[in-house]
PDB file of C-alpha atoms and ligand atoms in Angstrom:
ATOM      1  CA  MET A   1     -15.472 -18.060  -6.954  1.00 45.00           C
ATOM      2  CA  SER A   2     -12.971 -20.826  -7.479  1.00 45.00           C
ATOM      3  CA  GLN A   3     -13.721 -24.444  -6.512  1.00 53.00           C
ATOM      4  CA  LEU A   4     -10.032 -25.204  -5.927  1.00 61.00           C
ATOM      5  CA  ASN A   5      -8.626 -26.463  -2.639  1.00 73.00           C
ATOM      6  CA  MET A   6      -6.915 -23.819  -0.573  1.00 79.00           C
ATOM      7  CA  LYS A   7      -3.603 -23.841   1.262  1.00 83.00           C
ATOM      8  CA  ARG A   8      -2.181 -21.400   3.809  1.00 88.00           C
ATOM      9  CA  ILE A   9       1.058 -19.531   3.096  1.00 90.00           C
ATOM     10  CA  TYR A  10       2.950 -17.142   5.356  1.00 93.00           C
ATOM     11  CA  LEU A  11       3.128 -13.811   3.543  1.00 93.00           C
ATOM     12  CA  TYR A  12       3.703 -10.983   6.020  1.00 94.00           C
ATOM     13  CA  SER A  13       6.317 -10.993   8.776  1.00 95.00           C
ATOM     14  CA  LYS A  14       5.734  -9.377  12.172  1.00 96.00           C
ATOM     15  CA  PHE A  15       7.604  -6.197  11.323  1.00 97.00           C
ATOM     16  CA  GLU A  16       5.791  -5.898   7.992  1.00 96.00           C
ATOM     17  CA  ARG A  17       2.411  -6.178   9.701  1.00 97.00           C
ATOM     18  CA  PHE A  18       3.523  -3.717  12.362  1.00 98.00           C
ATOM     19  CA  TRP A  19       4.596  -1.064   9.846  1.00 96.00           C
ATOM     20  CA  HIS A  20       1.571  -1.635   7.673  1.00 97.00           C
ATOM     21  CA  TRP A  21      -0.880  -0.888  10.491  1.00 98.00           C
ATOM     22  CA  VAL A  22       1.132   1.943  12.066  1.00 98.00           C
ATOM     23  CA  GLN A  23       1.379   3.499   8.620  1.00 97.00           C
ATOM     24  CA  ALA A  24      -2.380   3.033   8.107  1.00 98.00           C
ATOM     25  CA  VAL A  25      -3.119   4.863  11.374  1.00 98.00           C
ATOM     26  CA  LEU A  26      -0.635   7.653  10.588  1.00 98.00           C
ATOM     27  CA  ILE A  27      -1.963   8.180   7.063  1.00 98.00           C
ATOM     28  CA  THR A  28      -5.542   8.267   8.360  1.00 98.00           C
ATOM     29  CA  LEU A  29      -4.566  10.893  10.953  1.00 98.00           C
ATOM     30  CA  LEU A  30      -2.613  12.881   8.374  1.00 98.00           C
ATOM     31  CA  LEU A  31      -5.515  12.875   5.910  1.00 98.00           C
ATOM     32  CA  VAL A  32      -8.100  13.845   8.534  1.00 98.00           C
ATOM     33  CA  THR A  33      -6.002  16.613  10.120  1.00 98.00           C
ATOM     34  CA  GLY A  34      -4.382  17.733   6.840  1.00 98.00           C
ATOM     35  CA  PHE A  35      -7.721  18.508   5.209  1.00 98.00           C
ATOM     36  CA  GLU A  36      -8.822  20.281   8.390  1.00 98.00           C
ATOM     37  CA  VAL A  37      -5.703  22.468   8.246  1.00 97.00           C
ATOM     38  CA  HIS A  38      -6.542  23.059   4.585  1.00 96.00           C
ATOM     39  CA  GLY A  39      -9.901  24.441   5.745  1.00 97.00           C
ATOM     40  CA  VAL A  40     -12.214  21.742   4.407  1.00 97.00           C
ATOM     41  CA  TYR A  41     -13.989  21.202   7.796  1.00 97.00           C
ATOM     42  CA  THR A  42     -13.531  21.676  11.549  1.00 97.00           C
ATOM     43  CA  LEU A  43     -12.971  18.612  13.715  1.00 97.00           C
ATOM     44  CA  PHE A  44     -10.161  19.021  16.255  1.00 97.00           C
ATOM     45  CA  GLY A  45      -9.849  22.779  15.876  1.00 97.00           C
ATOM     46  CA  PHE A  46      -7.072  24.327  13.769  1.00 97.00           C
ATOM     47  CA  GLU A  47      -4.324  24.469  16.440  1.00 97.00           C
ATOM     48  CA  GLN A  48      -4.802  20.895  17.581  1.00 98.00           C
ATOM     49  CA  ALA A  49      -5.107  19.642  13.994  1.00 98.00           C
ATOM     50  CA  VAL A  50      -1.743  21.261  13.203  1.00 97.00           C
ATOM     51  CA  ASP A  51      -0.170  19.619  16.291  1.00 98.00           C
ATOM     52  CA  ILE A  52      -1.527  16.147  15.525  1.00 98.00           C
ATOM     53  CA  HIS A  53      -0.542  16.538  11.871  1.00 98.00           C
ATOM     54  CA  ALA A  54       3.029  17.512  12.699  1.00 97.00           C
ATOM     55  CA  THR A  55       3.441  14.708  15.269  1.00 98.00           C
ATOM     56  CA  ALA A  56       2.021  12.075  12.899  1.00 98.00           C
ATOM     57  CA  GLY A  57       4.126  13.480  10.053  1.00 98.00           C
ATOM     58  CA  ILE A  58       7.416  13.342  11.958  1.00 98.00           C
ATOM     59  CA  SER A  59       6.538   9.842  13.259  1.00 98.00           C
ATOM     60  CA  TRP A  60       6.003   8.747   9.673  1.00 98.00           C
ATOM     61  CA  VAL A  61       9.396  10.124   8.585  1.00 97.00           C
ATOM     62  CA  ILE A  62      11.041   8.031  11.339  1.00 98.00           C
ATOM     63  CA  LEU A  63       8.976   4.931  10.485  1.00 98.00           C
ATOM     64  CA  TYR A  64       9.806   5.338   6.791  1.00 97.00           C
ATOM     65  CA  VAL A  65      13.541   5.208   7.550  1.00 97.00           C
ATOM     66  CA  PHE A  66      13.039   1.919   9.434  1.00 97.00           C
ATOM     67  CA  ILE A  67      10.872   0.486   6.646  1.00 97.00           C
ATOM     68  CA  ALA A  68      13.463   1.404   4.004  1.00 96.00           C
ATOM     69  CA  PHE A  69      16.209  -0.181   6.126  1.00 97.00           C
ATOM     70  CA  TRP A  70      14.141  -3.346   6.600  1.00 96.00           C
ATOM     71  CA  LEU A  71      13.343  -3.616   2.872  1.00 96.00           C
ATOM     72  CA  LEU A  72      16.983  -3.194   1.908  1.00 96.00           C
ATOM     73  CA  THR A  73      18.467  -5.561   4.496  1.00 97.00           C
ATOM     74  CA  THR A  74      15.921  -8.374   4.092  1.00 95.00           C
ATOM     75  CA  GLY A  75      15.968  -8.281   0.277  1.00 94.00           C
ATOM     76  CA  GLU A  76      12.187  -7.785   0.349  1.00 93.00           C
ATOM     77  CA  TRP A  77      12.670  -4.765  -1.928  1.00 93.00           C
ATOM     78  CA  LYS A  78      12.703  -7.332  -4.739  1.00 93.00           C
ATOM     79  CA  GLN A  79       8.973  -7.750  -4.209  1.00 92.00           C
ATOM     80  CA  TYR A  80       8.616  -4.264  -5.713  1.00 93.00           C
ATOM     81  CA  ILE A  81      10.593  -4.774  -8.925  1.00 93.00           C
ATOM     82  CA  PRO A  82       8.138  -3.619 -11.581  1.00 91.00           C
ATOM     83  CA  THR A  83       7.015  -5.938 -14.347  1.00 90.00           C
ATOM     84  CA  THR A  84       4.602  -5.601 -17.232  1.00 90.00           C
ATOM     85  CA  LYS A  85       4.247  -9.385 -17.388  1.00 89.00           C
ATOM     86  CA  ARG A  86       0.549 -10.165 -16.813  1.00 91.00           C
ATOM     87  CA  LEU A  87      -0.095  -6.510 -15.990  1.00 93.00           C
ATOM     88  CA  LEU A  88      -2.839  -6.094 -18.589  1.00 95.00           C
ATOM     89  CA  VAL A  89      -4.400  -9.410 -17.590  1.00 94.00           C
ATOM     90  CA  VAL A  90      -4.583  -8.226 -13.973  1.00 94.00           C
ATOM     91  CA  MET A  91      -6.037  -4.843 -15.000  1.00 95.00           C
ATOM     92  CA  ARG A  92      -8.622  -6.602 -17.116  1.00 95.00           C
ATOM     93  CA  TYR A  93      -9.450  -8.833 -14.153  1.00 93.00           C
ATOM     94  CA  TYR A  94     -10.109  -5.868 -11.825  1.00 93.00           C
ATOM     95  CA  ALA A  95     -12.129  -4.057 -14.525  1.00 94.00           C
ATOM     96  CA  PHE A  96     -14.312  -7.017 -15.595  1.00 94.00           C
ATOM     97  CA  GLY A  97     -13.332 -10.534 -14.457  1.00 93.00           C
ATOM     98  CA  ILE A  98     -13.788  -9.837 -10.753  1.00 93.00           C
ATOM     99  CA  PHE A  99     -17.454  -8.954 -11.341  1.00 93.00           C
ATOM    100  CA  ARG A 100     -17.992 -12.215 -13.217  1.00 93.00           C
ATOM    101  CA  GLY A 101     -16.535 -14.368 -10.444  1.00 89.00           C
ATOM    102  CA  GLU A 102     -13.425 -15.301 -12.448  1.00 90.00           C
ATOM    103  CA  PRO A 103     -10.388 -16.545 -10.463  1.00 86.00           C
ATOM    104  CA  HIS A 104      -7.529 -14.082  -9.931  1.00 89.00           C
ATOM    105  CA  PRO A 105      -5.081 -14.434 -12.861  1.00 89.00           C
ATOM    106  CA  VAL A 106      -1.957 -14.257 -10.681  1.00 88.00           C
ATOM    107  CA  GLN A 107      -1.268 -16.698  -7.855  1.00 83.00           C
ATOM    108  CA  LYS A 108       0.266 -15.221  -4.681  1.00 85.00           C
ATOM    109  CA  LYS A 109       3.511 -16.789  -3.524  1.00 84.00           C
ATOM    110  CA  ARG A 110       5.835 -16.099  -0.616  1.00 84.00           C
ATOM    111  CA  GLU A 111       8.526 -14.871  -3.012  1.00 84.00           C
ATOM    112  CA  ALA A 112       6.077 -12.901  -5.203  1.00 88.00           C
ATOM    113  CA  LYS A 113       3.314 -11.681  -2.976  1.00 89.00           C
ATOM    114  CA  HIS A 114       2.277  -8.675  -5.040  1.00 91.00           C
ATOM    115  CA  ASN A 115       0.652  -8.899  -8.453  1.00 91.00           C
ATOM    116  CA  PRO A 116       2.144  -6.732 -11.265  1.00 93.00           C
ATOM    117  CA  LEU A 117      -0.371  -3.940 -10.657  1.00 94.00           C
ATOM    118  CA  GLN A 118       0.425  -3.865  -6.927  1.00 94.00           C
ATOM    119  CA  ARG A 119       4.145  -3.799  -7.688  1.00 94.00           C
ATOM    120  CA  LEU A 120       3.783  -0.705  -9.861  1.00 95.00           C
ATOM    121  CA  THR A 121       1.446   1.018  -7.407  1.00 95.00           C
ATOM    122  CA  TYR A 122       3.525   0.333  -4.304  1.00 96.00           C
ATOM    123  CA  LEU A 123       6.782   1.200  -6.051  1.00 96.00           C
ATOM    124  CA  GLY A 124       5.331   4.529  -7.182  1.00 97.00           C
ATOM    125  CA  LEU A 125       4.068   5.231  -3.684  1.00 97.00           C
ATOM    126  CA  ALA A 126       7.196   4.197  -1.822  1.00 95.00           C
ATOM    127  CA  SER A 127       9.678   5.835  -4.162  1.00 96.00           C
ATOM    128  CA  VAL A 128       7.843   8.923  -5.446  1.00 97.00           C
ATOM    129  CA  LEU A 129       4.633   9.963  -3.703  1.00 98.00           C
ATOM    130  CA  ILE A 130       5.547   9.208  -0.083  1.00 98.00           C
ATOM    131  CA  PRO A 131       9.016  10.804  -0.332  1.00 97.00           C
ATOM    132  CA  ILE A 132       7.360  13.891  -1.870  1.00 97.00           C
ATOM    133  CA  MET A 133       4.881  14.045   1.038  1.00 98.00           C
ATOM    134  CA  LEU A 134       7.603  13.529   3.630  1.00 98.00           C
ATOM    135  CA  ALA A 135       9.949  16.070   2.040  1.00 97.00           C
ATOM    136  CA  THR A 136       7.330  18.769   1.442  1.00 96.00           C
ATOM    137  CA  GLY A 137       5.908  18.122   4.936  1.00 97.00           C
ATOM    138  CA  LEU A 138       9.371  18.594   6.451  1.00 96.00           C
ATOM    139  CA  VAL A 139       9.909  21.828   4.524  1.00 95.00           C
ATOM    140  CA  TYR A 140       6.495  23.018   5.759  1.00 93.00           C
ATOM    141  CA  TYR A 141       7.445  21.999   9.308  1.00 94.00           C
ATOM    142  CA  TYR A 142      10.828  23.758   9.246  1.00 92.00           C
ATOM    143  CA  TYR A 143       9.487  26.695   7.269  1.00 87.00           C
ATOM    144  CA  ASN A 144      10.642  29.312   9.777  1.00 83.00           C
ATOM    145  CA  GLU A 145      14.098  27.787  10.331  1.00 87.00           C
ATOM    146  CA  LEU A 146      14.634  27.489   6.581  1.00 86.00           C
ATOM    147  CA  ALA A 147      13.837  31.196   6.192  1.00 82.00           C
ATOM    148  CA  LEU A 148      11.972  30.606   2.941  1.00 80.00           C
ATOM    149  CA  ASN A 149       9.989  33.521   1.652  1.00 78.00           C
ATOM    150  CA  ASP A 150       7.704  31.537  -0.622  1.00 82.00           C
ATOM    151  CA  LEU A 151       6.119  28.197   0.151  1.00 84.00           C
ATOM    152  CA  GLY A 152       3.986  28.136  -3.018  1.00 88.00           C
ATOM    153  CA  LEU A 153       5.410  25.144  -4.871  1.00 91.00           C
ATOM    154  CA  VAL A 154       5.954  23.106  -1.705  1.00 93.00           C
ATOM    155  CA  ALA A 155       2.416  23.783  -0.454  1.00 94.00           C
ATOM    156  CA  ASN A 156       0.887  22.952  -3.840  1.00 95.00           C
ATOM    157  CA  LEU A 157       2.849  19.707  -4.134  1.00 97.00           C
ATOM    158  CA  HIS A 158       1.813  18.784  -0.591  1.00 97.00           C
ATOM    159  CA  VAL A 159      -1.881  19.328  -1.349  1.00 97.00           C
ATOM    160  CA  VAL A 160      -1.832  17.587  -4.754  1.00 98.00           C
ATOM    161  CA  GLY A 161       0.024  14.680  -3.099  1.00 98.00           C
ATOM    162  CA  ALA A 162      -2.600  14.621  -0.343  1.00 98.00           C
ATOM    163  CA  PHE A 163      -5.369  14.129  -2.926  1.00 98.00           C
ATOM    164  CA  LEU A 164      -3.370  11.339  -4.627  1.00 98.00           C
ATOM    165  CA  ILE A 165      -2.844   9.623  -1.263  1.00 98.00           C
ATOM    166  CA  LEU A 166      -6.578   9.958  -0.586  1.00 98.00           C
ATOM    167  CA  MET A 167      -7.328   8.304  -3.956  1.00 98.00           C
ATOM    168  CA  PHE A 168      -4.919   5.474  -3.194  1.00 97.00           C
ATOM    169  CA  TYR A 169      -6.467   5.094   0.279  1.00 98.00           C
ATOM    170  CA  VAL A 170     -10.007   4.639  -1.093  1.00 98.00           C
ATOM    171  CA  VAL A 171      -8.956   2.177  -3.812  1.00 96.00           C
ATOM    172  CA  HIS A 172      -6.690   0.297  -1.399  1.00 96.00           C
ATOM    173  CA  VAL A 173      -9.459  -0.188   1.171  1.00 96.00           C
ATOM    174  CA  TYR A 174     -11.789  -1.430  -1.583  1.00 95.00           C
ATOM    175  CA  MET A 175      -9.091  -3.841  -2.834  1.00 93.00           C
ATOM    176  CA  THR A 176      -8.641  -5.327   0.644  1.00 93.00           C
ATOM    177  CA  THR A 177     -12.195  -6.661   0.388  1.00 93.00           C
ATOM    178  CA  THR A 178     -11.606  -8.520  -2.881  1.00 89.00           C
ATOM    179  CA  GLY A 179      -9.932 -11.658  -1.536  1.00 84.00           C
ATOM    180  CA  HIS A 180     -11.609 -15.069  -1.576  1.00 81.00           C
ATOM    181  CA  SER A 181     -13.745 -13.702   1.250  1.00 84.00           C
ATOM    182  CA  VAL A 182     -14.415 -10.044   2.122  1.00 90.00           C
ATOM    183  CA  THR A 183     -12.038 -10.133   5.108  1.00 90.00           C
ATOM    184  CA  ALA A 184      -9.401 -12.623   3.849  1.00 89.00           C
ATOM    185  CA  HIS A 185      -6.778 -10.005   2.903  1.00 91.00           C
ATOM    186  CA  ILE A 186      -7.389  -7.967   6.060  1.00 94.00           C
ATOM    187  CA  GLN A 187      -7.025 -11.051   8.267  1.00 93.00           C
ATOM    188  CA  ALA A 188      -3.793 -11.918   6.460  1.00 94.00           C
ATOM    189  CA  MET A 189      -2.364  -8.514   7.361  1.00 96.00           C
ATOM    190  CA  PHE A 190      -3.120  -9.274  11.034  1.00 96.00           C
ATOM    191  CA  THR A 191      -1.989 -12.911  11.192  1.00 96.00           C
ATOM    192  CA  GLY A 192       0.606 -13.019   8.407  1.00 95.00           C
ATOM    193  CA  TRP A 193      -1.098 -16.074   6.860  1.00 94.00           C
ATOM    194  CA  GLU A 194      -3.166 -15.995   3.721  1.00 88.00           C
ATOM    195  CA  GLU A 195      -5.214 -18.723   2.071  1.00 83.00           C
ATOM    196  CA  VAL A 196      -4.373 -19.172  -1.586  1.00 79.00           C
ATOM    197  CA  GLU A 197      -5.342 -21.740  -4.201  1.00 73.00           C
ATOM    198  CA  ASP A 198      -3.400 -24.958  -3.844  1.00 71.00           C
ATOM    199  CA  GLU A 199      -1.475 -25.072  -7.104  1.00 63.00           C
ATOM    200  CA  SER A 200      -1.294 -28.863  -7.030  1.00 53.00           C
ATOM    201  CA  GLN A 201      -5.070 -28.764  -7.444  1.00 50.00           C
ATOM    202  CA  VAL A 202      -4.996 -26.516 -10.475  1.00 48.00           C
ATOM    203  CA  GLU A 203      -6.570 -28.083 -13.538  1.00 45.00           C
ATOM    204  CA  ASP A 204      -4.369 -28.603 -16.599  1.00 46.00           C
ATOM    205  CA  TRP A 205      -6.053 -25.890 -18.642  1.00 39.00           C
ATOM    206  CA  GLU A 206      -5.502 -23.446 -15.772  1.00 43.00           C
ATOM    207  CA  ARG A 207      -1.907 -24.469 -15.221  1.00 45.00           C
ATOM    208  CA  ALA A 208      -1.174 -23.551 -18.857  1.00 42.00           C
ATOM    209  CA  ASP A 209      -2.399 -20.103 -18.010  1.00 48.00           C
ATOM    210  CA  LYS A 210      -0.247 -19.929 -14.893  1.00 48.00           C
ATOM    211  CA  VAL A 211       3.164 -20.985 -16.187  1.00 44.00           C
ATOM    212  CA  ASP A 212       4.375 -17.448 -16.696  1.00 47.00           C
ATOM    213  CA  ASN A 213       3.424 -16.343 -13.199  1.00 46.00           C
ATOM    214  CA  VAL A 214       5.467 -13.432 -11.860  1.00 43.00           C
ATOM    215  CA  THR A 215       8.619 -14.410  -9.998  1.00 43.00           C
ATOM    216  CA  THR A 216      11.135 -12.212  -8.272  1.00 39.00           C
ATOM    217  CA  SER A 217      14.199 -13.483 -10.050  1.00 35.00           C
TER     218      SER A 217
HETATM  219  C1  HEM B   1      -0.629  11.205   4.091  1.00 85.54           C
HETATM  220  C2  HEM B   1       0.251  12.174   4.108  1.00 85.54           C
HETATM  221  C3  HEM B   1      -0.106  13.606   4.263  1.00 85.54           C
HETATM  222  C4  HEM B   1      -1.242  14.255   3.929  1.00 85.54           C
HETATM  223  C5  HEM B   1      -2.477  13.664   3.274  1.00 85.54           C
HETATM  224  C6  HEM B   1      -1.074  15.650   4.274  1.00 85.54           C
HETATM  225  C7  HEM B   1      -2.009  16.637   4.041  1.00 85.54           C
HETATM  226  C8  HEM B   1      -1.825  17.970   4.333  1.00 85.54           C
HETATM  227  C9  HEM B   1      -2.714  19.022   3.933  1.00 85.54           C
HETATM  228  C10 HEM B   1      -3.979  18.845   3.084  1.00 85.54           C
HETATM  229  C11 HEM B   1      -2.218  20.189   4.434  1.00 85.54           C
HETATM  230  C12 HEM B   1      -2.785  21.596   4.256  1.00 85.54           C
HETATM  231  C13 HEM B   1      -1.957  22.289   3.210  1.00 85.54           C
HETATM  232  C14 HEM B   1      -2.483  23.656   2.836  1.00 85.54           C
HETATM  233  O1  HEM B   1      -3.641  23.932   3.058  1.00 85.54           O
HETATM  234  O2  HEM B   1      -1.685  24.439   2.276  1.00 85.54           O
HETATM  235  C15 HEM B   1      -1.002  19.884   5.165  1.00 85.54           C
HETATM  236  C16 HEM B   1      -0.212  20.785   5.834  1.00 85.54           C
HETATM  237  C17 HEM B   1       0.945  20.464   6.511  1.00 85.54           C
HETATM  238  N1  HEM B   1       1.563  19.224   6.545  1.00 85.54           N
HETATM  239 FE1  HEM B   1       0.854  17.537   5.710  1.00 85.54          FE
HETATM  240  N2  HEM B   1       0.152  15.815   4.844  1.00 85.54           N
HETATM  241  C18 HEM B   1       0.783  14.598   4.871  1.00 85.54           C
HETATM  242  C19 HEM B   1       2.046  14.319   5.342  1.00 85.54           C
HETATM  243  C20 HEM B   1       2.812  15.206   6.069  1.00 85.54           C
HETATM  244  C21 HEM B   1       4.078  14.901   6.665  1.00 85.54           C
HETATM  245  C22 HEM B   1       4.783  13.551   6.543  1.00 85.54           C
HETATM  246  C23 HEM B   1       4.489  16.017   7.335  1.00 85.54           C
HETATM  247  C24 HEM B   1       5.741  16.267   8.150  1.00 85.54           C
HETATM  248  C25 HEM B   1       6.840  15.638   8.046  1.00 85.54           C
HETATM  249  C26 HEM B   1       3.501  17.025   7.133  1.00 85.54           C
HETATM  250  C27 HEM B   1       3.575  18.316   7.623  1.00 85.54           C
HETATM  251  C28 HEM B   1       2.682  19.323   7.340  1.00 85.54           C
HETATM  252  C29 HEM B   1       2.786  20.680   7.864  1.00 85.54           C
HETATM  253  C30 HEM B   1       3.870  21.195   8.808  1.00 85.54           C
HETATM  254  C31 HEM B   1       1.699  21.386   7.340  1.00 85.54           C
HETATM  255  C32 HEM B   1       1.378  22.862   7.576  1.00 85.54           C
HETATM  256  C33 HEM B   1       0.524  22.990   8.799  1.00 85.54           C
HETATM  257  C34 HEM B   1       0.296  24.449   9.085  1.00 85.54           C
HETATM  258  O3  HEM B   1      -0.347  25.148   8.251  1.00 85.54           O
HETATM  259  O4  HEM B   1       0.773  24.906  10.140  1.00 85.54           O
HETATM  260  N3  HEM B   1       2.492  16.507   6.352  1.00 85.54           N
HETATM  261  N4  HEM B   1      -0.787  18.526   5.069  1.00 85.54           N
END
């Protein structure tokens, strides 16, 4: 772990923390009830699982509209502009460096709070996978009203998407434990404040490695 001094920066606003945790609860409910509906196990009972699933699903559609509005109006969508700059370095860090106690290769900043790998992942989720889940879920929900006679493609997409969301969920929860302490990232998502290395303390040889840090502009 790094010997550098730390400073606190404000990363996550109140609304961001609110939607993060509401979304976490909804996705957990959707995964648990969705796989029950799929027949993997019995927990709530089929009928109740379907009810909880539909309620959580519709709540998520509504929340998603608010999140999209917030991202667009605050300009925070820029945090998700994809970049390949330092992407390989970050991937290498999570594959090897992290197990050798190396410092994270990308410094978090208020205006660039996601590393290049997070940007790609979150952009893919927010613009492809989640819309697919919401849309296929809605078609499922309004199946009778839509008078469709075959749900095959929609159902398959919904289930494949569910497995992808499950994969993201597992990796995401693991990643939350990889801050400078096991709970640092999780605490930051509750308080808004995260401790990061104080750049003024960065040694010259490290600064050379940090000059091309990701920025939003
Ligand atoms: C994390 C997101 C989600 C996951 C993991 C998930 C998972 C699942 C799974 C595994 C099934 C069973 C599919 C089958 O066996 O054919 C299912 C069914 C369903 N899902 Fe989702 N889903 C999610 C989001 C949504 C959303 C956002 C909605 C609504 C807007 C929704 C509405 C439905 C409906 C209506 C069904 C059919 C229930 C029934 O058979 O009566 N889902 N979901």
